[in-house]
XYZ file of C-alpha atoms in Angstrom:
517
model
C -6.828 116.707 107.707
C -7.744 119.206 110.477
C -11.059 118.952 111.629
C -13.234 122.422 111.896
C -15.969 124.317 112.628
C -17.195 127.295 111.427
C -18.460 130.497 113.064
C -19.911 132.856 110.803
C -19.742 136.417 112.143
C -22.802 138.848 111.922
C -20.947 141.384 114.073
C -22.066 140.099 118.193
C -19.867 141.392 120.508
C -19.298 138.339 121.838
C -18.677 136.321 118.421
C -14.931 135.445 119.859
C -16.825 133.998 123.173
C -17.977 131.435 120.981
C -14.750 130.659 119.291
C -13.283 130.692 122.776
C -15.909 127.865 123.937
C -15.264 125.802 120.727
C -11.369 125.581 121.252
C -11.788 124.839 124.786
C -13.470 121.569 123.554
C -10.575 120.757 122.076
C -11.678 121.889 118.695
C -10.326 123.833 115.614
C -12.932 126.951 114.521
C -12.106 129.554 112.285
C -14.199 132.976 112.664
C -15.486 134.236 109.548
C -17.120 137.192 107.915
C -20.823 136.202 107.748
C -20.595 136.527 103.629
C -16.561 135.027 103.301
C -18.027 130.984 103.606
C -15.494 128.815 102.215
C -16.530 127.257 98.869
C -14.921 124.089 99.368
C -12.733 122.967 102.412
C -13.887 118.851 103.073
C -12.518 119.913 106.867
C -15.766 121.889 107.514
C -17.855 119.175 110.370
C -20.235 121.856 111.391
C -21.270 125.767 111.326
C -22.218 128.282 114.261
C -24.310 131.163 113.273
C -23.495 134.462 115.913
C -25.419 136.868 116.982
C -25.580 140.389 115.803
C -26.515 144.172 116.587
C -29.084 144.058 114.019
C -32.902 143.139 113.253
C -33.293 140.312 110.591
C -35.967 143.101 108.837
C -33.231 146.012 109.275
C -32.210 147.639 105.280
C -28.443 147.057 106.349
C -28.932 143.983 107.857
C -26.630 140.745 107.052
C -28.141 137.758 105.143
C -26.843 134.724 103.182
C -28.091 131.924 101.291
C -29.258 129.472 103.799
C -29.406 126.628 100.810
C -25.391 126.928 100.612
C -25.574 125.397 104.473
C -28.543 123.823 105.683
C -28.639 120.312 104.547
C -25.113 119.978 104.004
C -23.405 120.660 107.246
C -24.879 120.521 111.070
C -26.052 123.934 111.636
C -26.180 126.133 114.932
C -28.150 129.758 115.173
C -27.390 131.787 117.904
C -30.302 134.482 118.780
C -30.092 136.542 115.505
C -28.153 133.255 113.732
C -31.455 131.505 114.893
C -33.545 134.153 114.139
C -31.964 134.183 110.113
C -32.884 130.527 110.240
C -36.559 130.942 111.201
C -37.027 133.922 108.894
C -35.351 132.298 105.972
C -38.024 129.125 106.611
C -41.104 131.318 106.575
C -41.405 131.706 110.241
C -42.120 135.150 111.440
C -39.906 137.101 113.716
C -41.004 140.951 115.694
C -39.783 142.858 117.596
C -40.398 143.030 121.275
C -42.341 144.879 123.466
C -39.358 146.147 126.207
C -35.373 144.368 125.252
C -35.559 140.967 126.581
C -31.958 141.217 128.278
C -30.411 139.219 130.784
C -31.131 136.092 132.695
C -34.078 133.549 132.414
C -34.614 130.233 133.215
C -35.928 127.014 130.972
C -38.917 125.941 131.797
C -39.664 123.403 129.390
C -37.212 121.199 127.449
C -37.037 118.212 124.880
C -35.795 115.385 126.301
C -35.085 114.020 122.629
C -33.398 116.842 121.396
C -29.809 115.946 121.464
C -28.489 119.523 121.907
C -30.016 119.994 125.132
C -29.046 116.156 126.513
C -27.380 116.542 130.294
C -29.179 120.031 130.619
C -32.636 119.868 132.970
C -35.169 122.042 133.300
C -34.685 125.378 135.413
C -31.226 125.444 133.902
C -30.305 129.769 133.512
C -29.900 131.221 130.375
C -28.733 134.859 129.003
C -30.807 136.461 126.799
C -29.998 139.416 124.511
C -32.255 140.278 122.031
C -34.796 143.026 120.623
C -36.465 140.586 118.525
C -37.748 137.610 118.928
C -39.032 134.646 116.880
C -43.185 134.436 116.946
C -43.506 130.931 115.018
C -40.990 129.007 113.192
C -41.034 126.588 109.907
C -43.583 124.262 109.384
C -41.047 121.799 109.246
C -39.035 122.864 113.017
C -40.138 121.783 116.065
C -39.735 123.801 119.527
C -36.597 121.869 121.875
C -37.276 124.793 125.149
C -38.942 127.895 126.223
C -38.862 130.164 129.174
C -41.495 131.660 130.750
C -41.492 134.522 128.255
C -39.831 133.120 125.205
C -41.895 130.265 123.923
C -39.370 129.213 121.180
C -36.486 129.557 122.938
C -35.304 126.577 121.239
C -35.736 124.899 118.018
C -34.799 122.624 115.372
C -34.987 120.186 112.252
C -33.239 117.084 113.063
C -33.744 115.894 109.451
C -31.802 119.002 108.372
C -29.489 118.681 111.484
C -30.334 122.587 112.118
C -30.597 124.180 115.771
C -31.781 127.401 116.843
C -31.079 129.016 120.601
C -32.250 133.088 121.110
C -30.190 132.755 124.381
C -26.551 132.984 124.190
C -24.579 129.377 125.297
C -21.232 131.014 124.734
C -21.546 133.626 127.972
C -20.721 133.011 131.285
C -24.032 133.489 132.597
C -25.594 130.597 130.514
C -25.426 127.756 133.427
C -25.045 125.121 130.790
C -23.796 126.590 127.855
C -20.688 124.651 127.568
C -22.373 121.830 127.996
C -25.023 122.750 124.780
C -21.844 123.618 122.753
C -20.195 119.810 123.446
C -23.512 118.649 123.022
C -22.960 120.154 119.479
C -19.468 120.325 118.477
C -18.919 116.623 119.545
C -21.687 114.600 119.024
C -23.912 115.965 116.457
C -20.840 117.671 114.537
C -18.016 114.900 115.655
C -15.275 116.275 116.403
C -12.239 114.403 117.298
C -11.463 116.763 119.873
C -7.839 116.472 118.675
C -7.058 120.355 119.082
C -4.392 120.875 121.630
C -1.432 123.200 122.104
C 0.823 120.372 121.698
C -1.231 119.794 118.115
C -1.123 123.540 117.477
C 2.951 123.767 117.607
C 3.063 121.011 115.519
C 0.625 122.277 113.441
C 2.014 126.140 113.413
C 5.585 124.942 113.243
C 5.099 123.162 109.766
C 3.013 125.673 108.596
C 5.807 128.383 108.953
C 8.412 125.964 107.363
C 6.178 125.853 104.231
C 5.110 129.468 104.333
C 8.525 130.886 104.946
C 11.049 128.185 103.382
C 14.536 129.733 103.296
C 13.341 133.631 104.232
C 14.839 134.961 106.796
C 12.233 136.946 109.173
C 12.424 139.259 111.270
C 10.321 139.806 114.286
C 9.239 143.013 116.286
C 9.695 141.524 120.000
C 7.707 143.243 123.065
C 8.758 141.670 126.034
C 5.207 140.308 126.277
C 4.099 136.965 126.410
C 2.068 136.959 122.872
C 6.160 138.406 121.123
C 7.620 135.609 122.623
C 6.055 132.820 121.857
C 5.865 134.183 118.852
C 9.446 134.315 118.512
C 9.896 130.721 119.984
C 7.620 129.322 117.301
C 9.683 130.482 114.709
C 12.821 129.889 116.341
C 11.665 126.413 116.030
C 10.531 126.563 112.759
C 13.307 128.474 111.014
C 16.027 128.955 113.474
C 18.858 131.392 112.950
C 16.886 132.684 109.891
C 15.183 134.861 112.910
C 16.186 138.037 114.276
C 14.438 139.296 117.040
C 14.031 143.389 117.328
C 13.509 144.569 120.475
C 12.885 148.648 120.076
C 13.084 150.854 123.014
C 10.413 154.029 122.096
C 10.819 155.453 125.418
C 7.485 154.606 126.781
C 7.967 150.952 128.177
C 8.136 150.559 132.201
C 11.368 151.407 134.358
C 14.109 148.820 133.405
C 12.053 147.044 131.004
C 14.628 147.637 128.213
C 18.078 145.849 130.171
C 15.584 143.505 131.678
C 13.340 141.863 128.591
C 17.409 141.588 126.646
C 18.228 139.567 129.807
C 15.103 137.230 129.860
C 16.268 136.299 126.319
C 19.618 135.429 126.993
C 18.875 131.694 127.994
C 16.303 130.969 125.060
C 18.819 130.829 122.669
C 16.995 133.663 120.693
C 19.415 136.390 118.210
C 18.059 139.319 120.063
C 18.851 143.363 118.787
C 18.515 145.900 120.867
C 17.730 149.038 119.213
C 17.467 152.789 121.399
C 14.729 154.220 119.180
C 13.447 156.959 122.040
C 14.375 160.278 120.160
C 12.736 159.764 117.026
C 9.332 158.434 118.668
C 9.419 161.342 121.045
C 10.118 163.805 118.716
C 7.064 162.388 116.605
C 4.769 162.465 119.355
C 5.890 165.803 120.513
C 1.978 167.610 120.459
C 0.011 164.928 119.464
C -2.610 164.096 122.580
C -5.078 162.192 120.254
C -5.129 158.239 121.270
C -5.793 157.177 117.382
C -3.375 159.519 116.334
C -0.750 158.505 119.119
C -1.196 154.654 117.864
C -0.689 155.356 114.305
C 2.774 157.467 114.822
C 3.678 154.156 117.355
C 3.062 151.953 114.251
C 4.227 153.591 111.173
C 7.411 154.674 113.607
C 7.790 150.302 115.157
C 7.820 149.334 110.982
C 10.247 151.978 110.223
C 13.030 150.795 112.694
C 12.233 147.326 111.898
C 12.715 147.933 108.030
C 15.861 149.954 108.595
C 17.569 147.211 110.427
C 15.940 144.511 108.325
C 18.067 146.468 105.317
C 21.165 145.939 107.763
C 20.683 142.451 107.855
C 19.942 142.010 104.162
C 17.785 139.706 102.414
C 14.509 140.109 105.296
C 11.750 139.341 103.668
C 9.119 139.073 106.550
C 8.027 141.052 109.857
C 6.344 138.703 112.358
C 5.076 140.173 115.329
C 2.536 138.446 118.065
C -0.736 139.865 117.202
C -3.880 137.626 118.901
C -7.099 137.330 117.852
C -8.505 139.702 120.396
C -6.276 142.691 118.754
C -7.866 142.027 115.273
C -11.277 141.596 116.787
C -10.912 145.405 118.649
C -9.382 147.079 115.313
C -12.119 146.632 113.172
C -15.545 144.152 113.534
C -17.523 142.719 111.028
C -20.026 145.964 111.054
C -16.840 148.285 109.833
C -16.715 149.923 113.102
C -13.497 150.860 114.887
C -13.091 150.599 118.650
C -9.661 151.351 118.451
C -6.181 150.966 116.401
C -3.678 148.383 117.774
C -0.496 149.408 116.693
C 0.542 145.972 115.544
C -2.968 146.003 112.905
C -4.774 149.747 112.746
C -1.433 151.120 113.618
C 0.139 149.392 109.894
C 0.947 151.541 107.467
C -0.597 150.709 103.802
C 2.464 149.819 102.067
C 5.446 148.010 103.879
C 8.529 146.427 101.813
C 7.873 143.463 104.301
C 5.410 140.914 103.889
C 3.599 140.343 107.118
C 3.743 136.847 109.870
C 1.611 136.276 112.246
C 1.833 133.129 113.736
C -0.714 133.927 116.853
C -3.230 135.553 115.196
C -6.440 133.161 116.131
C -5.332 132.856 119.588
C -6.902 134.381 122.760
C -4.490 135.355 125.191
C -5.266 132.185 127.459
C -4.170 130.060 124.722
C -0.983 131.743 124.101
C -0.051 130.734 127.639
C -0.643 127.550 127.449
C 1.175 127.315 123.910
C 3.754 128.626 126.378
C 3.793 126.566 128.438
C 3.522 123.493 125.817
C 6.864 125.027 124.437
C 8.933 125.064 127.732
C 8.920 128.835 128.572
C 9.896 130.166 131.538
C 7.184 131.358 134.000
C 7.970 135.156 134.165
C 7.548 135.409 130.467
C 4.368 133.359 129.674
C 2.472 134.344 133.091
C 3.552 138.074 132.725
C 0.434 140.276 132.416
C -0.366 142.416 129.276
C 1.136 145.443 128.292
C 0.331 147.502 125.414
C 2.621 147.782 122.271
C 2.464 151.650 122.506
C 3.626 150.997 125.869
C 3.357 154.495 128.462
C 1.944 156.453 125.665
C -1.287 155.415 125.783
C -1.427 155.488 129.500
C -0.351 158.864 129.247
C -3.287 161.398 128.691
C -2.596 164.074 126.731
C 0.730 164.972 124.729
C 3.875 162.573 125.977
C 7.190 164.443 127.100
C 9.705 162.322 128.921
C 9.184 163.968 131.991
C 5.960 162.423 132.690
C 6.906 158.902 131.291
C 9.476 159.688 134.200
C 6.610 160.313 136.574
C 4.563 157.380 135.165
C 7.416 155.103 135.084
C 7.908 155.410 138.982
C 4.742 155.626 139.601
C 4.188 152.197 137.825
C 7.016 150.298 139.312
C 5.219 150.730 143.213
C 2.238 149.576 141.706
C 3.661 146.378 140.131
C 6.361 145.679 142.608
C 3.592 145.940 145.081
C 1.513 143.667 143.333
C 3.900 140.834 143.526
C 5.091 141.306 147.118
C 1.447 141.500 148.494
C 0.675 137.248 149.330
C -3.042 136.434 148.848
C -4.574 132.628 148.800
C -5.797 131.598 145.486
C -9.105 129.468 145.116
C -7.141 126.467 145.750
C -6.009 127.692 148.603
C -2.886 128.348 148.117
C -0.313 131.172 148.699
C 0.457 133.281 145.726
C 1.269 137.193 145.100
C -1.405 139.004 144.311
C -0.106 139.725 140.859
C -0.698 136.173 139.585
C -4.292 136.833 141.051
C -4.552 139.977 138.428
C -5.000 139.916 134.883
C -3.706 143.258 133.967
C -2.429 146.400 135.860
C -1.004 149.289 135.146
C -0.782 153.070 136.132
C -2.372 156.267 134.512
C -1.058 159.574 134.099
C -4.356 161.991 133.967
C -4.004 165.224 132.696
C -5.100 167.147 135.705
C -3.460 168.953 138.677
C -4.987 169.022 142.201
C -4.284 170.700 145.178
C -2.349 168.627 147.827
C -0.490 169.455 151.271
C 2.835 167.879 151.540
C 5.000 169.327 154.903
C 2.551 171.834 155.693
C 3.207 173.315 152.180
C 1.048 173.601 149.453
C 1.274 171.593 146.196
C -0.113 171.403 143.140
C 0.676 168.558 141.443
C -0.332 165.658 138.938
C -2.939 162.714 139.404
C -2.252 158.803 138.992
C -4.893 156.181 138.584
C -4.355 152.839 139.132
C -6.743 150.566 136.688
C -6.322 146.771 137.604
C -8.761 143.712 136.074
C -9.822 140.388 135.968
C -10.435 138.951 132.578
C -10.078 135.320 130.469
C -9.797 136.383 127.412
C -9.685 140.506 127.000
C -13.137 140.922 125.257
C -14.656 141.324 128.658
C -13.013 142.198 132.062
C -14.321 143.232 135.917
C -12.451 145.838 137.548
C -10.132 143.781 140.458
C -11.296 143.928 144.011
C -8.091 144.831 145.486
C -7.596 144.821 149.168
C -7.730 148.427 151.039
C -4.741 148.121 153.061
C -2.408 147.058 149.565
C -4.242 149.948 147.897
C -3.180 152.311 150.755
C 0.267 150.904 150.671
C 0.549 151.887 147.459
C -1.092 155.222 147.441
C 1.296 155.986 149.931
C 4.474 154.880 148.700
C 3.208 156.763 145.039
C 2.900 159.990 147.105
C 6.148 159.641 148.910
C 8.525 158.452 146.445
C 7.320 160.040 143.166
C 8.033 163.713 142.534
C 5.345 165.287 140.542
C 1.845 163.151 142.146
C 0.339 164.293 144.947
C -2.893 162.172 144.779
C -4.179 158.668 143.393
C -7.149 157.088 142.215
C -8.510 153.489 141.868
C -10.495 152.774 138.063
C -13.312 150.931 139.360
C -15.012 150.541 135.470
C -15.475 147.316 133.617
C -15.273 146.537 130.554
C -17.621 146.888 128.591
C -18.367 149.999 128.729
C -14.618 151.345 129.268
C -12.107 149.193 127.612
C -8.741 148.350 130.118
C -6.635 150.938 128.545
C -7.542 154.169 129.093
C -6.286 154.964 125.073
């Protein structure tokens, strides 16, 4: 039996943070919709209520029956989680004066409380809330405050329920790790027996059971998140697997004879398929980013089917979506941040029923499932790239002209990246690539003036967008060095008809997201 914990999801932002902190304690969650709690599943050990755009008194706000949880499972609100608690017990909860947003420090704690054991007094804390809790159940007792938050902290040992308005799952919570093991292992007690090596195991069986005899096929990117993806399954089902590799047109200059030769050693039945005319004649026009990504996806399922029907008797389409892909698509409050081709991008009705063997993972985890499975370093370490590939770093309507610019344009910036050395926090010598989380090159859909031997030009634009990130929810813009970024202005400039000037995207996310589409 696989031990688990719960998160229900009221629609935070940074629900997935908290998922993120669980499995990095070595634990199984699942994220659920805050009303989809399982009726019965003797796995359950403990139950994390998020945080959420809403007030607790809003019309449209999310509620549940607190009687299905408290009392039967140890229970953890986060800010509005811990506001449902206290308003569900009786206690009151207003809203604030001015948004009480950002850090703050503890200034009193309970040294009994068990949640805050190993975390002193002073200790930083995020706060993000417009609400806040005035008094809480008879039967509660405060575990911390801050100097403006008296009940920063609460709970009802008897019940085993906590409440925290702060969030433990950000970064800038000093000791919110700490409050989550304090938690997840020894008020909830967990085994702490999730690993990638357990997760193989785990995934492996579960796709001999799920998939028996069918033979799959799977719609492989090149990217890390495709082929482990395709590894797992090779595993699990062997030559029942064909791997598709399409090329649309839009991925980077070589990718297509490169990705078919990182495959040749992994013992994977690769097809290439030359699919470029069709998506660019689909495309041709279209300059809308929601619009590009549903064309991408209805046109990825369409090759796939017609060489599934060539290989006869397919019965499923695996591809390598990750949690963070379903988590951008659509959240729990129905709205859409954007379509990834591999989930908005899905057509309604496909004659293949769907696998997706990756889909709880953050893209940190996916590496080291990697790396568990004996990959080789280029493939699991390689940075993101989008399944639309160019067209969605293309603004505007996509001819192949400028995926000829971009592609050029894209290859200085990346060849740069891993020819420029740079010491790592361990000191060490690395490229500067490995030091990156994700880079790539822009197309804007402007013309400037420029001045190339002593003649005047009027040309196209390039940015260059490059971030640091853990898991793709959030990400800081990368603090490149000047003299790499003038290298590669330079070489842009000089070697790429069409651009005559480049930019640096110096915009985090949030508020921009890392593609630009």
């Amino acid at each position: 039996m696989k031990q688990k914990i719960i998160i229900l999801d009221f629609g935070s932002q940074t629900t997935q943070l908290i998922g993120r902190r669980v499995r990095e304690l070595d634990t199984f969650c699942e994220i659920l919709p805050y009303n989809k709690f399982p009726a019965e599943d003797e796995n359950i050990i403990g139950v994390i209520l998020s945080g959420s755009p809403l007030s607790v008194y809003d019309k449209d706000s999310f509620h549940i029956n607190m009687d299905e949880l408290l009392g039967r499972y140890p229970v953890l609100g986060i800010c509005y989680g811990a506001q449902l608690i206290a308003y569900h017990g009786g206690g009151n909860v207003q809203p604030t004066a001015t948004r009480e947003y950002g850090r703050a420090n503890l200034c009193s704690i309970d040294e009994n409380d068990p949640l805050f054991k190993g975390i002193s007094v002073g200790s930083q804390v995020w706060m993000s809330h417009g609400d806040t809790i005035t008094s809480i159940p008879k039967d509660y007792v405060i575990s911390a405050s801050t100097e403006k938050v008296e009940y920063a902290a609460f709970r009802n040992e008897k019940k085993r329920v906590w409440g925290v308005q702060f969030h433990p799952e950000v970064y800038h919570t000093q000791d919110g790790l700490k409050l989550l093991r304090n938690f997840v292992v020894d008020i909830c007690g967990s085994k702490q027996d999730w690993s990638p090596a357990s997760f193989v195991e785990t995934t492996i069986n579960e796709l001999k059971n799920t998939l028996g005899n069918d033979k799959v096929v799977l719609g492989l990117s090149g990217g890390v998140d495709s082929s482990v993806a395709a590894v797992l399954l090779h595993r699990a089902i062997g030559e029942r697997l064909t791997c598709i590799f399409v090329d649309h047109g839009m991925l980077r200059k070589n990718e297509f004879n490169e990705v078919m030769s990182a495959y040749h050693d992994l013992g994977l039945n690769v097809v290439g398929v030359d699919a470029s005319k069709k998506f660019f004649a689909e495309l041709a026009g279209v300059t809308g980013p929601e619009r590009k990504r549903k064309i991408i996806g209805k046109g990825f399922i369409d090759v796939f089917e017609a060489e599934a029907r060539k290989l006869q008797g397919v019965k499923w389409l695996a591809q390598g979506t990750i949690y963070p892909d379903r988590i951008e698509s659509l959240n729990i409050t129905g709205r859409t941040i954007k379509s990834h081709h591999n989930v908005g991008g899905l057509p309604e009705k496909m004659n293949l029923k769907l696998c997706e063997p990756l889909k709880w993972l953050f893209k940190d985890e996916v590496r080291r499932v990697g790396r568990q499975l004996g990959m080789p370093k280029n493939l699991v370490e390689r940075h993101p790239f989008p399944g639309p590939g160019l067209a969605v770093r293309i603004l505007g309507d996509i001819t192949p002209e400028k995926v000829r610019i971009l592609q050029d344009a894209d290859a200085i910036f990346i060849n740069n990246l891993h020819s420029y050395k740079v010491k790592n926090v361990q000191g060490e010598e690395t490229e500067l690539y490995n030091e990156v989380w994700q880079a790539g090159t822009i197309l804007l859909p402007v013309r400037s003036v420029g001045v190339m031997g002593d003649e005047r030009t009027y040309e196209r634009a390039v940015a260059l967008r490059a971030v640091t990130s853990t898991d793709a929810m959030t990400a800081d813009w990368a603090r490149l060095p000047y003299d790499f970024l003038a290298k590669v202005s330079n070489d842009i400039i000089r070697n790429v008809r069409g651009v005559n000037r480049v930019c640096y995207d110096i915009s985090s996310k949030p508020p921009s997201t890392i593609e630009w589409e």
